[in-house]
PDB file of C-alpha atoms and ligand atoms in Angstrom:
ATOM      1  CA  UNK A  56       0.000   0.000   0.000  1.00 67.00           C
ATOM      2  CA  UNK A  57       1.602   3.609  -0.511  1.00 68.00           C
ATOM      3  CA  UNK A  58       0.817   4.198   2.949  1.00 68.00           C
ATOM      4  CA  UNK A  59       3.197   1.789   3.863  1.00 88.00           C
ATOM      5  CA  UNK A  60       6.118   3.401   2.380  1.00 94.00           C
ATOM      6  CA  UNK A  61       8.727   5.591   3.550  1.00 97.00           C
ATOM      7  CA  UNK A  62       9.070   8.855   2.563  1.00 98.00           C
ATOM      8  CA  UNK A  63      13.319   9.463   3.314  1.00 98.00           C
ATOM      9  CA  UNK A  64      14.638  13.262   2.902  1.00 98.00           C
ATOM     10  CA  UNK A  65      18.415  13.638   2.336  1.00 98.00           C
ATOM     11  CA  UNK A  66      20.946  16.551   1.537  1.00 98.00           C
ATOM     12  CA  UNK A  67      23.240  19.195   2.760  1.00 98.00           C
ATOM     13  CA  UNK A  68      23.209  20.896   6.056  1.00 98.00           C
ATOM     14  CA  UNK A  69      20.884  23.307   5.703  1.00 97.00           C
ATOM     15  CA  UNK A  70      18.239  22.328   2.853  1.00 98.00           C
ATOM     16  CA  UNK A  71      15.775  22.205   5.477  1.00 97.00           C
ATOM     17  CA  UNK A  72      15.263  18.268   5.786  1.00 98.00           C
ATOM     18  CA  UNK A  73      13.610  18.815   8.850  1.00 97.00           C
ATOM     19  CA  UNK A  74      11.388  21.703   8.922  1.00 98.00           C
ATOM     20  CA  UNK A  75      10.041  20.125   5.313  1.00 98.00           C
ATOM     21  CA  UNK A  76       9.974  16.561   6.915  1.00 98.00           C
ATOM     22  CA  UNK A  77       7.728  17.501  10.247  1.00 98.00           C
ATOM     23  CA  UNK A  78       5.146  19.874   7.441  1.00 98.00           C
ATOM     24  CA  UNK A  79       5.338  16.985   5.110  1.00 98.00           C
ATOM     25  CA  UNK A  80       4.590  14.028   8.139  1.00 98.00           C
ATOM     26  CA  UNK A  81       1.889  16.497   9.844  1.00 98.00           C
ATOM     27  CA  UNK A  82       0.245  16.639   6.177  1.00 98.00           C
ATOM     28  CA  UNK A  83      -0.035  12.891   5.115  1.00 97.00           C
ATOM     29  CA  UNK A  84      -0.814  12.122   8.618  1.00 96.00           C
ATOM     30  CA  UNK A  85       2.425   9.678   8.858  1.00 97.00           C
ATOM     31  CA  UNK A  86       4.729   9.275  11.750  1.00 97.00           C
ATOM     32  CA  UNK A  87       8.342  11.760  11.610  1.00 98.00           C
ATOM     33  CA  UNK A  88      11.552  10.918  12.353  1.00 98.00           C
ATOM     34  CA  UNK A  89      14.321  12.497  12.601  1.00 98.00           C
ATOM     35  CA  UNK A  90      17.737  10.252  12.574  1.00 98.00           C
ATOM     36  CA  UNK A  91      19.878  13.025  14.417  1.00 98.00           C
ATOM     37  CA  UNK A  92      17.133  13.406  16.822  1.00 98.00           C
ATOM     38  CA  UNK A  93      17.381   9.683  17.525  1.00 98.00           C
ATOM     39  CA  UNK A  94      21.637   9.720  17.804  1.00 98.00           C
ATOM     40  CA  UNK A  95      20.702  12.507  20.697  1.00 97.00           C
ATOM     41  CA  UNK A  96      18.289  10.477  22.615  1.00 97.00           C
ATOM     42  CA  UNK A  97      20.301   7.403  22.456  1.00 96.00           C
ATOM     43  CA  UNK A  98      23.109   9.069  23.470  1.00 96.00           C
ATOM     44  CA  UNK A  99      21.776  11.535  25.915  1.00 97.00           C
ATOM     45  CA  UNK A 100      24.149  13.887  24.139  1.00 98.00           C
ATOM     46  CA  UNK A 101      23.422  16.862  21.302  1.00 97.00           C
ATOM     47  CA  UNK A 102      24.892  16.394  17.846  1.00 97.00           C
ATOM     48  CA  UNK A 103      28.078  19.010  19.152  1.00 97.00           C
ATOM     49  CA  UNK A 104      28.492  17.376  22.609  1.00 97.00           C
ATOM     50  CA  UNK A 105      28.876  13.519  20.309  1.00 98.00           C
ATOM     51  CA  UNK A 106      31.499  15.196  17.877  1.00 97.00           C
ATOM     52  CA  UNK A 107      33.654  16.522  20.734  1.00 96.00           C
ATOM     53  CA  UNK A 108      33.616  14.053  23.643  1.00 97.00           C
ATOM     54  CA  UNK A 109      33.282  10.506  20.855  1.00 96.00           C
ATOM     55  CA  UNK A 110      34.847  11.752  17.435  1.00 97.00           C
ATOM     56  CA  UNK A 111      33.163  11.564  14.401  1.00 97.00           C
ATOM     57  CA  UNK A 112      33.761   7.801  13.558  1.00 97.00           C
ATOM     58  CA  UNK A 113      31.080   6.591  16.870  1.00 97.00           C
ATOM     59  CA  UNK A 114      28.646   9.525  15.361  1.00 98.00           C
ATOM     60  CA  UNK A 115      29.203   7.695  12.000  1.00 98.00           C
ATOM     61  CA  UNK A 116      28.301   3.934  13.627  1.00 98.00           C
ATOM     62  CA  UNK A 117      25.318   5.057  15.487  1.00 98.00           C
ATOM     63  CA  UNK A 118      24.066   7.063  12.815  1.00 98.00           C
ATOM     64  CA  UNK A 119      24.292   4.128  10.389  1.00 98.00           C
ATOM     65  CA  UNK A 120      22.507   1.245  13.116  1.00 98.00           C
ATOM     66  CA  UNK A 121      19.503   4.461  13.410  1.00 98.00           C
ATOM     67  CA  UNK A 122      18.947   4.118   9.555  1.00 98.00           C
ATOM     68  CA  UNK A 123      18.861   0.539   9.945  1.00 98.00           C
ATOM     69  CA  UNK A 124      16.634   0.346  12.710  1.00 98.00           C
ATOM     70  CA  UNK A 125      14.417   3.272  11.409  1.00 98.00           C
ATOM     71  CA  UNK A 126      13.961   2.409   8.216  1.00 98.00           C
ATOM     72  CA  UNK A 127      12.756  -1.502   9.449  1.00 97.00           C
ATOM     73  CA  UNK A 128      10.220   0.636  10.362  1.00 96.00           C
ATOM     74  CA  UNK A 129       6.752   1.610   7.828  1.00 96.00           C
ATOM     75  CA  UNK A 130       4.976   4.581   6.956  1.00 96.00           C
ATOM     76  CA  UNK A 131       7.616   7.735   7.707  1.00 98.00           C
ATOM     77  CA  UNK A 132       8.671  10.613   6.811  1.00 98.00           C
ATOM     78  CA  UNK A 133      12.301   9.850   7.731  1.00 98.00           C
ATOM     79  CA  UNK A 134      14.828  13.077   7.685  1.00 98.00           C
ATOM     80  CA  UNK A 135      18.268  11.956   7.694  1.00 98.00           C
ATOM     81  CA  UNK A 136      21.647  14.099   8.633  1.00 98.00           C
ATOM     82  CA  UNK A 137      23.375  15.719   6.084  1.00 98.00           C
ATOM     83  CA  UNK A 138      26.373  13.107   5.622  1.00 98.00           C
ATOM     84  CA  UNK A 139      23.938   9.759   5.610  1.00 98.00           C
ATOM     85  CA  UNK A 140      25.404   9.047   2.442  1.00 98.00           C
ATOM     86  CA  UNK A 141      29.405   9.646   3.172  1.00 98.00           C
ATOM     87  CA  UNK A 142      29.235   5.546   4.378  1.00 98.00           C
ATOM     88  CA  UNK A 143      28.803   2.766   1.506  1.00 98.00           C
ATOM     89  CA  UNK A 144      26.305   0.638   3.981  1.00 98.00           C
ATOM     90  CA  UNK A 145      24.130   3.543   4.498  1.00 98.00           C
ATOM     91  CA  UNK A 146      23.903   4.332   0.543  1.00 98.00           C
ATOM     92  CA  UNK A 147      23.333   0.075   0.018  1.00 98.00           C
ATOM     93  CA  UNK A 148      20.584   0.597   2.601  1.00 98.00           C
ATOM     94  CA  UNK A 149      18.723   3.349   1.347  1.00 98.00           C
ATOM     95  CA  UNK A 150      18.861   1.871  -2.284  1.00 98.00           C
ATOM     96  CA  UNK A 151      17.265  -1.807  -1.106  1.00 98.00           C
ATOM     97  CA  UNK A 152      14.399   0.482   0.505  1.00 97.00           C
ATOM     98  CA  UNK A 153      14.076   2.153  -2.615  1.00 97.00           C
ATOM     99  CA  UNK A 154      13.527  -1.196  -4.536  1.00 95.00           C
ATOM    100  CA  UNK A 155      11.154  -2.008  -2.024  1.00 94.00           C
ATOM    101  CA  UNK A 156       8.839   1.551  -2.458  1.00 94.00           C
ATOM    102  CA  UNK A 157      10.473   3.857  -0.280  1.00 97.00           C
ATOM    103  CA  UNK A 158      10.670   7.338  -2.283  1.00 97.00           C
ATOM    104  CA  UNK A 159      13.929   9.127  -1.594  1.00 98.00           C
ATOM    105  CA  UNK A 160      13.909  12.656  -2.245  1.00 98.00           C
ATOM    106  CA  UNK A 161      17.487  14.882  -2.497  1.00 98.00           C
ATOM    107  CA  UNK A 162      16.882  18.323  -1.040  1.00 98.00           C
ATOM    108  CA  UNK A 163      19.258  20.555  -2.460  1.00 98.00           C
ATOM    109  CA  UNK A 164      19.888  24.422  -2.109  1.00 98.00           C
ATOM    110  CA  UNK A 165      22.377  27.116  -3.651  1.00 97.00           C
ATOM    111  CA  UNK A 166      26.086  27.331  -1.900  1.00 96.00           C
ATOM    112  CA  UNK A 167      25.167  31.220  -1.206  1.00 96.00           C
ATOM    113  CA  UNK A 168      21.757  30.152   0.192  1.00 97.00           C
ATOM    114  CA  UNK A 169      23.197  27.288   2.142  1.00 97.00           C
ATOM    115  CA  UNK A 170      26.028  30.169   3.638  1.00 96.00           C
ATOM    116  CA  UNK A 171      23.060  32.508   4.402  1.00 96.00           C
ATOM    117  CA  UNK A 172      21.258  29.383   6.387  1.00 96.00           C
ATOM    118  CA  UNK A 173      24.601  28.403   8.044  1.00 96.00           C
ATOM    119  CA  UNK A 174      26.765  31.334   8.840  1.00 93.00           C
ATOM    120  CA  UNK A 175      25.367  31.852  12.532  1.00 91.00           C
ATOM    121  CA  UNK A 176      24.360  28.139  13.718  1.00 90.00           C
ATOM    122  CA  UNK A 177      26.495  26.659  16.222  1.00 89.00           C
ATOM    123  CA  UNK A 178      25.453  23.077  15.944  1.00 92.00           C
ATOM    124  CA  UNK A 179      27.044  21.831  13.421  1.00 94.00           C
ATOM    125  CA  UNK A 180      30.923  20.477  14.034  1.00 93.00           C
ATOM    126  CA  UNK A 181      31.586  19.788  10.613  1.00 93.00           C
ATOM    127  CA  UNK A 182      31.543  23.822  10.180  1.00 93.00           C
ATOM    128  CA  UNK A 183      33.421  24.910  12.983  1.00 91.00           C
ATOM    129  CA  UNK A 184      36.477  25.448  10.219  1.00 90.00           C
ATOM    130  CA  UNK A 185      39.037  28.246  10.043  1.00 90.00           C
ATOM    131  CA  UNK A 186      36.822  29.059   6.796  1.00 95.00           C
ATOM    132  CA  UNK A 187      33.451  27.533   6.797  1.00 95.00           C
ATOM    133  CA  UNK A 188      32.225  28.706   3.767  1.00 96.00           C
ATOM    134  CA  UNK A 189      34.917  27.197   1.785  1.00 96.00           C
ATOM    135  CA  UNK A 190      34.436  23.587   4.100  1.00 96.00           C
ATOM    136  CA  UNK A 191      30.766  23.738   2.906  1.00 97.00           C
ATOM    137  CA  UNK A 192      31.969  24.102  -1.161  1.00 97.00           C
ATOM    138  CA  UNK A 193      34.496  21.255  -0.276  1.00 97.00           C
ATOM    139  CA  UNK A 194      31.864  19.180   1.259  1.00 97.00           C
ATOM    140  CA  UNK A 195      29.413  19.874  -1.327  1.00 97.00           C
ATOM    141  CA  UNK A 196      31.553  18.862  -4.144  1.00 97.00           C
ATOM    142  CA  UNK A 197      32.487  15.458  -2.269  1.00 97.00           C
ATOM    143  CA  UNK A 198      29.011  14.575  -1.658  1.00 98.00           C
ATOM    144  CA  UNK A 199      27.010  15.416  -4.627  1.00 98.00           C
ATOM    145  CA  UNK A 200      27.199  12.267  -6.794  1.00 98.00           C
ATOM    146  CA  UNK A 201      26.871  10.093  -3.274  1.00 98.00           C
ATOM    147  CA  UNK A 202      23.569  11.806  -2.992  1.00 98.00           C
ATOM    148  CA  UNK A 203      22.632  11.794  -6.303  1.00 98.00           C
ATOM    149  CA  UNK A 204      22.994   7.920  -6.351  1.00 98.00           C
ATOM    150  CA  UNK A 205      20.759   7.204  -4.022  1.00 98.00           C
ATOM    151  CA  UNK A 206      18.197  10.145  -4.589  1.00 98.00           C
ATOM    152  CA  UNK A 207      14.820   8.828  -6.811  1.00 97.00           C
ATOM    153  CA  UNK A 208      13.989  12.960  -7.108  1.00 97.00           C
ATOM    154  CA  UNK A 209      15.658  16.154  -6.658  1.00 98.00           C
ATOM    155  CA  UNK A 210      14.161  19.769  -5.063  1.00 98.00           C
ATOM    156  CA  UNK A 211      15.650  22.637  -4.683  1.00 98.00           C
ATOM    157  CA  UNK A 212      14.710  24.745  -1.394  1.00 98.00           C
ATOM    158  CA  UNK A 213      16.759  28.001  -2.545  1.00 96.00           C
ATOM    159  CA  UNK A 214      14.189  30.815  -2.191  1.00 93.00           C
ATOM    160  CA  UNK A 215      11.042  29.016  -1.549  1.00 96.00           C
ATOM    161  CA  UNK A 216       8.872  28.679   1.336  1.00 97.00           C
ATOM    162  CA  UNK A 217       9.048  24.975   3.150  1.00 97.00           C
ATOM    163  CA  UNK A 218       5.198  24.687   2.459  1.00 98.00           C
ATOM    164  CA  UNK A 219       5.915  25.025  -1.619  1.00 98.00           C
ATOM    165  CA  UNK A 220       8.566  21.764  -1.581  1.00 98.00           C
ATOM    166  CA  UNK A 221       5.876  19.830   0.728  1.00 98.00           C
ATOM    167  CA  UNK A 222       3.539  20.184  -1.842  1.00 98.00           C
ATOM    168  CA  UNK A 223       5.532  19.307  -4.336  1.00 97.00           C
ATOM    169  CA  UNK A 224       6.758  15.829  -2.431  1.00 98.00           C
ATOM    170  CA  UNK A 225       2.874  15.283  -1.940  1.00 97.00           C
ATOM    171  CA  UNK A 226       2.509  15.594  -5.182  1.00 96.00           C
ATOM    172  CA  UNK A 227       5.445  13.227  -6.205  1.00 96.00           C
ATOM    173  CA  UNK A 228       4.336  10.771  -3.576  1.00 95.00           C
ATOM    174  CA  UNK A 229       0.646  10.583  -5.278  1.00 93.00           C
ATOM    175  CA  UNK A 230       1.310  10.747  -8.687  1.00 84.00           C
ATOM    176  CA  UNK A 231       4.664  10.143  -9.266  1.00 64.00           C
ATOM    177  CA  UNK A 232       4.066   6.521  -9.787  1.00 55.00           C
ATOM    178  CA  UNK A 233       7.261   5.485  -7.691  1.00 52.00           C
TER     179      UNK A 233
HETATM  180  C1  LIG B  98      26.217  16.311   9.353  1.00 52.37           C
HETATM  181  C2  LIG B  98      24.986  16.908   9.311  1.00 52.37           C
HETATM  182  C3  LIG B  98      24.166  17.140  10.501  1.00 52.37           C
HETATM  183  C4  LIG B  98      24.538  16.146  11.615  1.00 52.37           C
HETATM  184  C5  LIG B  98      26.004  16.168  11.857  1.00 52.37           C
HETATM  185  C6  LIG B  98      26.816  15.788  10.617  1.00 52.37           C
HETATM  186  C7  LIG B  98      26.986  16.145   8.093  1.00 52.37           C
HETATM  187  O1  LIG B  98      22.783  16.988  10.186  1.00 52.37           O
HETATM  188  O2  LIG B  98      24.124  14.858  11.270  1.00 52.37           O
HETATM  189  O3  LIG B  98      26.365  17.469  12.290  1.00 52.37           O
HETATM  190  O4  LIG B  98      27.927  15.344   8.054  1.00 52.37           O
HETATM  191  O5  LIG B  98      26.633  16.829   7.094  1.00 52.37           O
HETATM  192  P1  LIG B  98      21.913  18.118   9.395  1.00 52.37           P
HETATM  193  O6  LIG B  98      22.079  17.819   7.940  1.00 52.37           O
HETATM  194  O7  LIG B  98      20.529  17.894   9.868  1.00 52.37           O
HETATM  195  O8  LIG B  98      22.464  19.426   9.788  1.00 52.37           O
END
């Protein structure tokens, strides 16, 4: 049933996985989860407090055993961290949903727009560089085709309204005959 499937947001830091993923969950009446929001609860740390007192490699193993466990899991709007797709098991993962119905959808968003959304937040490690704008280009450019080989459609967010991509993923999940 298309009820049954998962609806899985990836993409940068700062596409708005989230914000679109709780909108998008609230409007097709399915459950949301947020994989960061899991790593926190299971490890009674925030996403800063994991990076600095574990390293990124145990933020990399719990992240991946979340995906697993969330996406065993039906009828989701799953929003997944920005670097889901840096490890090969996560990517193999997300494609064998996607053969099963799961509809994966890319959320993407200009550099100077992703800057704009980034500049003053705190909470995310992987930009706490001497010069974060150019760590967000580098980034970008490593992770592209990794998201892109996973993604079944790509949105931009740059310079619309969270409501506007929602509708469009409703409409995608509906019609688009995935
Ligand atoms: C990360 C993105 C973050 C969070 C962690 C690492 C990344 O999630 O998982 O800071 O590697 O891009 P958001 O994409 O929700 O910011």
């Amino acid at each position: 049933m298309l009820q049954d499937r998962n609806i899985i947001l990836i993409g940068f830091m700062g596409t708005g996985k989230t914000t679109i993923g709780e909108q998008l969950a609230k409007r097709l009446s399915l459950a949301f989860i947020d994989t960061d929001e899991k790593i926190c609860s299971i490890s009674g740390l925030t996403i800063p407090e994991i990076f600095q007192q574990k390293g990124e490699k145990y933020f990399r193993q719990l992240e991946s055993q979340v995906l697993t466990d969330v996406l065993a899991q039906a009828s989701q709007v799953v929003s997944t961290g920005g670097g889901i797709v840096i490890q090969e098991v996560n990517r193999q993962l997300l494609n064998a949903r996607r053969q099963k119905g799961d509809l994966v959808i890319w959320l993407t968003a200009s550099e100077e727009t992703l800057w704009q959304r980034l500049k003053l937040d705190s909470n995310r490690p992987l930009l706490k560089a001497a010069n974060p704008r150019e760590e967000i280009a580098s980034l970008l450019r490593q992770r592209e085709d990794l998201y892109r080989s996973v993604a079944d459609y790509t949105i931009s967010t740059s310079e619309r309204e969270p409501a506007a991509v929602v509708t469009e993923i409703i409409d995608i999940y509906f019609k688009g005959g995935f």
